Amino acid sequence: MKLHMYFARRFFVTFLGVFAVFFAMITLLDVVNQLGLFKGQDIAFASLMGLTLLNAPKQVYQILPLIFILSTVWLFLALARSSELVVVRAAGRSALRSLVSPIFVTLLLGVAAVAILNPIVAATSKEYERRLTSFRQGGQDVLSVGANGLWLRQGSDGAQTVIRAARANLDGTELQNVTFTTFDPDIGPVRRLEADTAVLKDGSWVLKNVKNWPLSATINPEQAAFNVDQIEVASSLTRDQIRDRLGTPSSIPIWQLPSFISDLNTAGFSARRHSVWFHFQLSLPAFLIAMVFIGAVFTMRHTRMGKTGVMTLAAVILGFILYFIRNFAQILGENGELPILLAAWAPPIAAIGLALGFLLHLEDG
């Protein structure tokens, strides 16, 4: 038991060290990127540093598999150089038993990453995008989907328009039973439009079968209302912007994803991409375990056997290959080429099986 605790502690400390190094590197590189992005603009360095710190969790979360495989490589190379692995093997403990503690720590850290770090990343990513948009153009274009329909907000410094629709097509450019409410920053609400349909064209929404209410404190809106067959409303939104806002599952905490997927389906959108992302997050601990297995297979050997650098490089390269395969499976899952469960769970399970088989082969021949 003490040996298990020792290996667990060593792996956890090694993971923290690698995590801290990558976090520092990412923060430094992102600060430079933010300085270049807002070059020539009068933005305080503290604001740019705030953007960097908001963006860092997302970037670290994306490279967690790399952090785990490097932590494993670092740990077992250190154990091999100090001959601790030799002593452990001489005492009759197999390589597989020596991996129990690192695997258990990885499982705990993987579950914590999904349950805790994922919502943090979602919150910081949203705030990062909000601040980035605010610094760039002053106004905001926002989209959200709820149980009571689809909501968008478009605007600039001059005015803001809130759009609500009962249903929409798959990319959010054709709305049904839609309401446009325009607000002036100084006056408040100035106009309300209700239409059967609204279609996004280049630079404007085209509304059909419209009822127009001018909103003013000096008139009765209902008495001044009138109907028109068609009207155009200028828009700062584009098809790509709406698709991107609908297609960013990482900005939604994993605890809220099931209800959000249900709301998407109710609003008439395809929720496949969000479903794929949800299952990929659930399978993340298994994939991190696969990375630990891969790293251990190539480094649980004495340094006197030679080719330590080659084996370390092979472990990292294989980890990158598996990471690429997982991302490719995610794309296939989002496009409907693979079932969601197969796309999400096959890569980590296959990687664990491959590494385990290789490890047993090295142990027993």
Short mmCIF file of C-alpha atoms in Angstrom, two decimals:
data_model
loop_
_atom_site.label_atom_id
_atom_site.label_comp_id
_atom_site.label_asym_id
_atom_site.label_seq_id
_atom_site.Cartn_x
_atom_site.Cartn_y
_atom_site.Cartn_z
CA MET A 1 0.00 0.00 0.00
CA LYS A 2 2.83 2.39 0.84
CA LEU A 3 4.38 1.73 -2.56
CA HIS A 4 1.09 2.54 -4.26
CA MET A 5 0.88 5.80 -2.31
CA TYR A 6 4.48 6.60 -3.22
CA PHE A 7 3.87 6.13 -6.95
CA ALA A 8 0.61 8.08 -6.74
CA ARG A 9 2.31 10.99 -4.99
CA ARG A 10 5.22 11.03 -7.42
CA PHE A 11 2.89 11.00 -10.42
CA PHE A 12 0.70 13.77 -9.00
CA VAL A 13 3.69 15.99 -8.24
CA THR A 14 5.10 15.35 -11.71
CA PHE A 15 1.74 16.20 -13.29
CA LEU A 16 1.57 19.48 -11.36
CA GLY A 17 5.07 20.38 -12.54
CA VAL A 18 4.32 19.69 -16.22
CA PHE A 19 0.95 21.46 -15.92
CA ALA A 20 2.61 24.56 -14.43
CA VAL A 21 5.24 24.65 -17.19
CA PHE A 22 2.65 24.44 -19.96
CA PHE A 23 0.38 26.98 -18.28
CA ALA A 24 3.25 29.45 -18.04
CA MET A 25 4.23 28.87 -21.68
CA ILE A 26 0.67 29.29 -22.92
CA THR A 27 0.17 32.45 -20.88
CA LEU A 28 3.38 34.00 -22.18
CA LEU A 29 2.60 33.17 -25.82
CA ASP A 30 -0.97 34.41 -25.50
CA VAL A 31 0.15 37.72 -24.01
CA VAL A 32 2.33 38.25 -27.07
CA ASN A 33 -0.60 37.29 -29.31
CA GLN A 34 -2.96 39.72 -27.56
CA LEU A 35 -0.42 42.52 -27.89
CA GLY A 36 -0.21 41.88 -31.62
CA LEU A 37 -3.97 41.55 -31.98
CA PHE A 38 -4.66 44.98 -30.47
CA LYS A 39 -1.55 46.72 -31.76
CA GLY A 40 -2.18 50.43 -32.18
CA GLN A 41 -5.31 50.43 -30.01
CA ASP A 42 -5.54 52.24 -26.69
CA ILE A 43 -6.13 49.20 -24.48
CA ALA A 44 -4.52 48.87 -21.06
CA PHE A 45 -2.05 46.06 -20.50
CA ALA A 46 -4.12 44.90 -17.51
CA SER A 47 -7.08 44.36 -19.86
CA LEU A 48 -4.92 42.35 -22.25
CA MET A 49 -3.61 40.29 -19.35
CA GLY A 50 -7.19 39.67 -18.30
CA LEU A 51 -7.98 38.38 -21.79
CA THR A 52 -4.95 36.10 -21.63
CA LEU A 53 -5.93 34.61 -18.28
CA LEU A 54 -9.48 34.05 -19.54
CA ASN A 55 -8.21 32.27 -22.65
CA ALA A 56 -5.56 30.16 -20.89
CA PRO A 57 -7.90 27.54 -19.30
CA LYS A 58 -9.37 26.63 -22.68
CA GLN A 59 -5.94 26.14 -24.24
CA VAL A 60 -4.66 24.08 -21.31
CA TYR A 61 -7.80 21.95 -21.38
CA GLN A 62 -7.20 21.16 -25.04
CA ILE A 63 -3.68 19.85 -24.43
CA LEU A 64 -4.44 17.77 -21.33
CA PRO A 65 -3.61 14.49 -23.16
CA LEU A 66 -0.16 15.86 -24.03
CA ILE A 67 0.38 16.94 -20.42
CA PHE A 68 -0.51 13.47 -19.14
CA ILE A 69 1.71 11.57 -21.55
CA LEU A 70 4.67 13.86 -20.79
CA SER A 71 4.03 13.50 -17.05
CA THR A 72 4.10 9.71 -17.43
CA VAL A 73 7.29 9.80 -19.48
CA TRP A 74 8.97 12.14 -16.99
CA LEU A 75 7.92 10.01 -14.01
CA PHE A 76 9.14 6.66 -15.30
CA LEU A 77 12.35 8.07 -16.74
CA ALA A 78 13.11 9.50 -13.29
CA LEU A 79 12.27 6.18 -11.63
CA ALA A 80 14.43 4.34 -14.14
CA ARG A 81 17.43 6.65 -13.64
CA SER A 82 17.26 6.22 -9.86
CA SER A 83 16.95 2.42 -10.32
CA GLU A 84 13.73 2.45 -8.30
CA LEU A 85 11.95 0.52 -11.05
CA VAL A 86 14.67 -2.13 -10.93
CA VAL A 87 14.21 -2.54 -7.18
CA VAL A 88 10.44 -2.71 -7.52
CA ARG A 89 10.66 -5.33 -10.27
CA ALA A 90 13.20 -7.32 -8.27
CA ALA A 91 10.76 -7.34 -5.35
CA GLY A 92 8.29 -9.18 -7.57
CA ARG A 93 5.97 -6.34 -8.51
CA SER A 94 4.96 -6.42 -12.17
CA ALA A 95 4.88 -3.40 -14.45
CA LEU A 96 1.10 -3.60 -14.57
CA ARG A 97 0.81 -3.41 -10.79
CA SER A 98 3.20 -0.47 -10.76
CA LEU A 99 0.80 1.36 -13.07
CA VAL A 100 -2.21 0.97 -10.78
CA SER A 101 -1.48 4.13 -8.79
CA PRO A 102 -0.75 6.44 -11.78
CA ILE A 103 -3.85 5.11 -13.53
CA PHE A 104 -5.99 5.75 -10.45
CA VAL A 105 -4.62 9.29 -10.09
CA THR A 106 -5.26 9.88 -13.82
CA LEU A 107 -8.84 8.69 -13.45
CA LEU A 108 -9.44 11.09 -10.55
CA LEU A 109 -7.81 13.99 -12.39
CA GLY A 110 -9.75 13.16 -15.58
CA VAL A 111 -13.07 13.14 -13.75
CA ALA A 112 -12.15 16.41 -12.03
CA ALA A 113 -11.21 17.92 -15.40
CA VAL A 114 -14.60 17.03 -16.88
CA ALA A 115 -16.68 17.87 -13.82
CA ILE A 116 -14.85 21.01 -12.63
CA LEU A 117 -12.42 22.32 -15.24
CA ASN A 118 -14.90 21.94 -18.12
CA PRO A 119 -17.45 24.38 -16.58
CA ILE A 120 -14.61 26.77 -15.72
CA VAL A 121 -13.41 26.65 -19.34
CA ALA A 122 -16.96 27.26 -20.58
CA ALA A 123 -17.39 30.30 -18.32
CA THR A 124 -13.97 31.81 -19.09
CA SER A 125 -14.41 31.21 -22.83
CA LYS A 126 -17.74 33.06 -22.82
CA GLU A 127 -16.27 35.97 -20.90
CA TYR A 128 -13.24 36.02 -23.20
CA GLU A 129 -15.43 36.21 -26.31
CA ARG A 130 -17.59 38.90 -24.72
CA ARG A 131 -14.61 41.09 -23.83
CA LEU A 132 -12.92 40.46 -27.18
CA THR A 133 -16.05 41.52 -29.04
CA SER A 134 -16.44 44.56 -26.79
CA PHE A 135 -12.87 45.71 -27.42
CA ARG A 136 -13.18 45.18 -31.16
CA GLN A 137 -16.54 46.73 -32.04
CA GLY A 138 -18.28 48.07 -28.97
CA GLY A 139 -21.61 46.37 -29.82
CA GLN A 140 -22.48 42.72 -29.41
CA ASP A 141 -24.20 40.03 -31.43
CA VAL A 142 -25.46 37.22 -29.24
CA LEU A 143 -27.42 34.04 -29.82
CA SER A 144 -29.01 31.71 -27.29
CA VAL A 145 -31.44 28.82 -27.45
CA GLY A 146 -33.93 28.22 -24.66
CA ALA A 147 -37.02 26.19 -23.96
CA ASN A 148 -39.16 29.15 -25.05
CA GLY A 149 -37.51 29.57 -28.43
CA LEU A 150 -34.46 31.00 -30.15
CA TRP A 151 -33.03 34.35 -29.03
CA LEU A 152 -30.53 36.58 -30.83
CA ARG A 153 -29.21 40.03 -30.22
CA GLN A 154 -27.57 42.17 -32.86
CA GLY A 155 -26.35 45.70 -32.56
CA SER A 156 -23.73 48.38 -32.60
CA ASP A 157 -23.11 51.62 -30.76
CA GLY A 158 -26.28 53.11 -32.27
CA ALA A 159 -28.95 50.54 -31.37
CA GLN A 160 -29.59 47.02 -30.18
CA THR A 161 -32.19 44.65 -31.59
CA VAL A 162 -33.46 41.61 -29.70
CA ILE A 163 -34.81 38.83 -31.90
CA ARG A 164 -37.00 35.99 -30.68
CA ALA A 165 -38.20 33.12 -32.87
CA ALA A 166 -40.32 30.08 -32.07
CA ARG A 167 -38.40 27.89 -34.53
CA ALA A 168 -35.54 28.10 -37.01
CA ASN A 169 -33.80 26.10 -39.71
CA LEU A 170 -30.57 24.19 -39.06
CA ASP A 171 -28.22 27.15 -39.45
CA GLY A 172 -30.42 29.80 -37.83
CA THR A 173 -30.87 31.93 -40.96
CA GLU A 174 -34.61 31.26 -41.45
CA LEU A 175 -36.80 32.06 -38.47
CA GLN A 176 -40.50 31.42 -37.90
CA ASN A 177 -42.99 33.32 -35.72
CA VAL A 178 -40.38 35.95 -35.07
CA THR A 179 -40.34 39.18 -33.06
CA PHE A 180 -37.86 42.06 -33.51
CA THR A 181 -37.62 44.63 -30.70
CA THR A 182 -35.27 47.57 -31.30
CA PHE A 183 -33.79 49.57 -28.40
CA ASP A 184 -32.14 52.98 -28.49
CA PRO A 185 -29.41 53.44 -25.82
CA ASP A 186 -30.90 56.78 -24.74
CA ILE A 187 -34.63 56.40 -25.35
CA GLY A 188 -35.31 52.70 -24.76
CA PRO A 189 -37.56 50.52 -26.97
CA VAL A 190 -38.44 52.31 -30.23
CA ARG A 191 -39.97 49.62 -32.46
CA ARG A 192 -41.50 46.16 -32.34
CA LEU A 193 -41.98 43.94 -35.37
CA GLU A 194 -43.82 40.63 -35.52
CA ALA A 195 -43.55 38.49 -38.65
CA ASP A 196 -44.42 35.01 -39.85
CA THR A 197 -40.91 34.47 -41.22
CA ALA A 198 -37.54 36.20 -41.28
CA VAL A 199 -34.74 35.22 -43.67
CA LEU A 200 -31.17 36.45 -43.30
CA LYS A 201 -29.77 37.92 -46.52
CA ASP A 202 -26.58 39.89 -47.08
CA GLY A 203 -26.63 42.61 -44.43
CA SER A 204 -30.34 42.42 -43.56
CA TRP A 205 -33.26 40.32 -42.39
CA VAL A 206 -36.17 40.03 -44.81
CA LEU A 207 -39.44 39.82 -42.85
CA LYS A 208 -42.76 38.74 -44.40
CA ASN A 209 -46.33 39.32 -43.20
CA VAL A 210 -45.20 41.92 -40.71
CA LYS A 211 -46.99 43.95 -38.09
CA ASN A 212 -45.09 47.09 -37.06
CA TRP A 213 -45.59 48.82 -33.71
CA PRO A 214 -43.79 52.18 -33.30
CA LEU A 215 -43.00 52.47 -29.59
CA SER A 216 -43.09 55.95 -28.15
CA ALA A 217 -44.24 57.57 -24.95
CA THR A 218 -46.40 60.08 -26.90
CA ILE A 219 -48.52 57.64 -28.93
CA ASN A 220 -50.60 54.53 -28.42
CA PRO A 221 -48.54 51.74 -30.06
CA GLU A 222 -51.58 49.67 -31.01
CA GLN A 223 -53.34 52.59 -32.67
CA ALA A 224 -50.21 53.50 -34.63
CA ALA A 225 -49.49 49.89 -35.65
CA PHE A 226 -49.73 48.91 -39.30
CA ASN A 227 -49.25 45.78 -41.41
CA VAL A 228 -46.89 45.33 -44.37
CA ASP A 229 -46.24 42.35 -46.61
CA GLN A 230 -42.46 42.63 -46.44
CA ILE A 231 -39.84 44.72 -44.72
CA GLU A 232 -36.06 44.62 -44.42
CA VAL A 233 -34.18 45.15 -41.16
CA ALA A 234 -30.46 45.88 -41.30
CA SER A 235 -28.36 43.22 -39.59
CA SER A 236 -24.77 42.95 -38.40
CA LEU A 237 -25.13 39.17 -38.18
CA THR A 238 -23.88 36.77 -40.82
CA ARG A 239 -24.64 33.14 -41.56
CA ASP A 240 -21.17 32.11 -40.34
CA GLN A 241 -21.53 34.04 -37.10
CA ILE A 242 -24.83 32.36 -36.26
CA ARG A 243 -23.49 28.94 -37.18
CA ASP A 244 -20.39 29.49 -35.07
CA ARG A 245 -22.43 30.58 -32.06
CA LEU A 246 -24.66 27.55 -32.40
CA GLY A 247 -21.68 25.32 -33.09
CA THR A 248 -19.50 26.01 -30.05
CA PRO A 249 -20.34 23.24 -27.59
CA SER A 250 -17.20 24.01 -25.57
CA SER A 251 -18.81 27.25 -24.37
CA ILE A 252 -21.54 25.27 -22.56
CA PRO A 253 -20.77 23.58 -19.20
CA ILE A 254 -21.09 19.82 -19.43
CA TRP A 255 -23.74 19.83 -16.71
CA GLN A 256 -25.97 22.02 -18.90
CA LEU A 257 -25.34 20.22 -22.19
CA PRO A 258 -28.17 17.63 -21.92
CA SER A 259 -30.83 20.31 -21.42
CA PHE A 260 -29.23 22.52 -24.09
CA ILE A 261 -29.32 19.62 -26.56
CA SER A 262 -33.00 19.15 -25.77
CA ASP A 263 -33.64 22.87 -26.33
CA LEU A 264 -31.80 22.73 -29.66
CA ASN A 265 -33.96 19.85 -30.84
CA THR A 266 -37.10 21.69 -29.72
CA ALA A 267 -36.03 24.84 -31.59
CA GLY A 268 -35.52 22.82 -34.77
CA PHE A 269 -31.71 22.75 -34.80
CA SER A 270 -29.47 19.75 -35.22
CA ALA A 271 -27.86 18.88 -31.88
CA ARG A 272 -25.55 16.20 -33.24
CA ARG A 273 -22.40 18.28 -32.82
CA HIS A 274 -23.27 19.01 -29.20
CA SER A 275 -24.10 15.35 -28.55
CA VAL A 276 -20.75 14.30 -29.99
CA TRP A 277 -18.95 16.87 -27.83
CA PHE A 278 -20.85 15.68 -24.74
CA HIS A 279 -19.79 12.05 -25.21
CA PHE A 280 -16.23 13.06 -26.04
CA GLN A 281 -16.03 14.89 -22.73
CA LEU A 282 -17.40 11.84 -20.91
CA SER A 283 -14.74 9.68 -22.58
CA LEU A 284 -11.89 12.09 -21.74
CA PRO A 285 -10.80 10.26 -18.53
CA ALA A 286 -10.50 7.01 -20.53
CA PHE A 287 -8.42 8.77 -23.18
CA LEU A 288 -6.13 10.25 -20.52
CA ILE A 289 -5.65 6.76 -19.09
CA ALA A 290 -4.72 5.59 -22.59
CA MET A 291 -2.08 8.34 -22.75
CA VAL A 292 -0.60 7.14 -19.44
CA PHE A 293 -0.47 3.56 -20.73
CA ILE A 294 1.26 4.68 -23.93
CA GLY A 295 3.82 6.75 -22.04
CA ALA A 296 4.54 3.92 -19.59
CA VAL A 297 4.97 1.22 -22.24
CA PHE A 298 7.93 3.03 -23.81
CA THR A 299 9.63 4.27 -20.63
CA MET A 300 9.23 1.50 -18.01
CA ARG A 301 12.68 0.16 -18.79
CA HIS A 302 16.13 0.66 -17.34
CA THR A 303 18.19 3.44 -18.87
CA ARG A 304 21.13 1.03 -19.33
CA MET A 305 19.14 -0.72 -22.05
CA GLY A 306 19.83 2.33 -24.22
CA LYS A 307 17.72 4.16 -26.81
CA THR A 308 15.96 6.13 -24.08
CA GLY A 309 15.61 9.19 -26.31
CA VAL A 310 14.21 7.12 -29.17
CA MET A 311 11.67 5.39 -26.92
CA THR A 312 10.61 8.71 -25.40
CA LEU A 313 10.15 10.23 -28.84
CA ALA A 314 8.19 7.16 -29.94
CA ALA A 315 5.84 7.53 -26.97
CA VAL A 316 5.18 11.21 -27.72
CA ILE A 317 4.69 10.57 -31.45
CA LEU A 318 2.26 7.72 -30.79
CA GLY A 319 0.39 9.98 -28.37
CA PHE A 320 0.06 12.63 -31.07
CA ILE A 321 -1.16 10.00 -33.55
CA LEU A 322 -3.84 8.80 -31.14
CA TYR A 323 -4.83 12.42 -30.44
CA PHE A 324 -5.18 13.00 -34.18
CA ILE A 325 -7.23 9.81 -34.59
CA ARG A 326 -9.55 10.92 -31.78
CA ASN A 327 -10.07 14.34 -33.37
CA PHE A 328 -10.67 12.70 -36.74
CA ALA A 329 -13.25 10.39 -35.17
CA GLN A 330 -14.92 13.47 -33.66
CA ILE A 331 -15.22 15.04 -37.12
CA LEU A 332 -16.67 11.82 -38.53
CA GLY A 333 -19.14 11.70 -35.66
CA GLU A 334 -20.22 15.31 -36.19
CA ASN A 335 -20.72 14.65 -39.92
CA GLY A 336 -22.80 11.55 -39.24
CA GLU A 337 -20.25 9.15 -40.75
CA LEU A 338 -19.87 7.31 -37.44
CA PRO A 339 -22.35 6.63 -34.62
CA ILE A 340 -21.81 9.03 -31.73
CA LEU A 341 -20.91 6.37 -29.16
CA LEU A 342 -18.48 4.66 -31.53
CA ALA A 343 -16.76 7.93 -32.43
CA ALA A 344 -16.38 8.99 -28.79
CA TRP A 345 -15.45 5.74 -27.07
CA ALA A 346 -13.67 3.61 -29.69
CA PRO A 347 -10.37 5.59 -29.81
CA PRO A 348 -9.63 5.55 -26.04
CA ILE A 349 -10.72 1.93 -25.62
CA ALA A 350 -8.68 0.82 -28.64
CA ALA A 351 -5.65 2.79 -27.38
CA ILE A 352 -5.88 1.23 -23.92
CA GLY A 353 -6.17 -2.24 -25.46
CA LEU A 354 -3.20 -1.63 -27.75
CA ALA A 355 -0.97 -0.30 -24.95
CA LEU A 356 -2.04 -3.04 -22.55
CA GLY A 357 -1.32 -5.76 -25.09
CA PHE A 358 2.10 -4.29 -25.83
CA LEU A 359 2.88 -4.01 -22.12
CA LEU A 360 1.90 -7.64 -21.47
CA HIS A 361 3.99 -8.72 -24.46
CA LEU A 362 7.04 -6.95 -23.04
CA GLU A 363 6.41 -8.48 -19.63
CA ASP A 364 5.76 -12.10 -20.63
CA GLY A 365 7.23 -12.24 -24.16
#
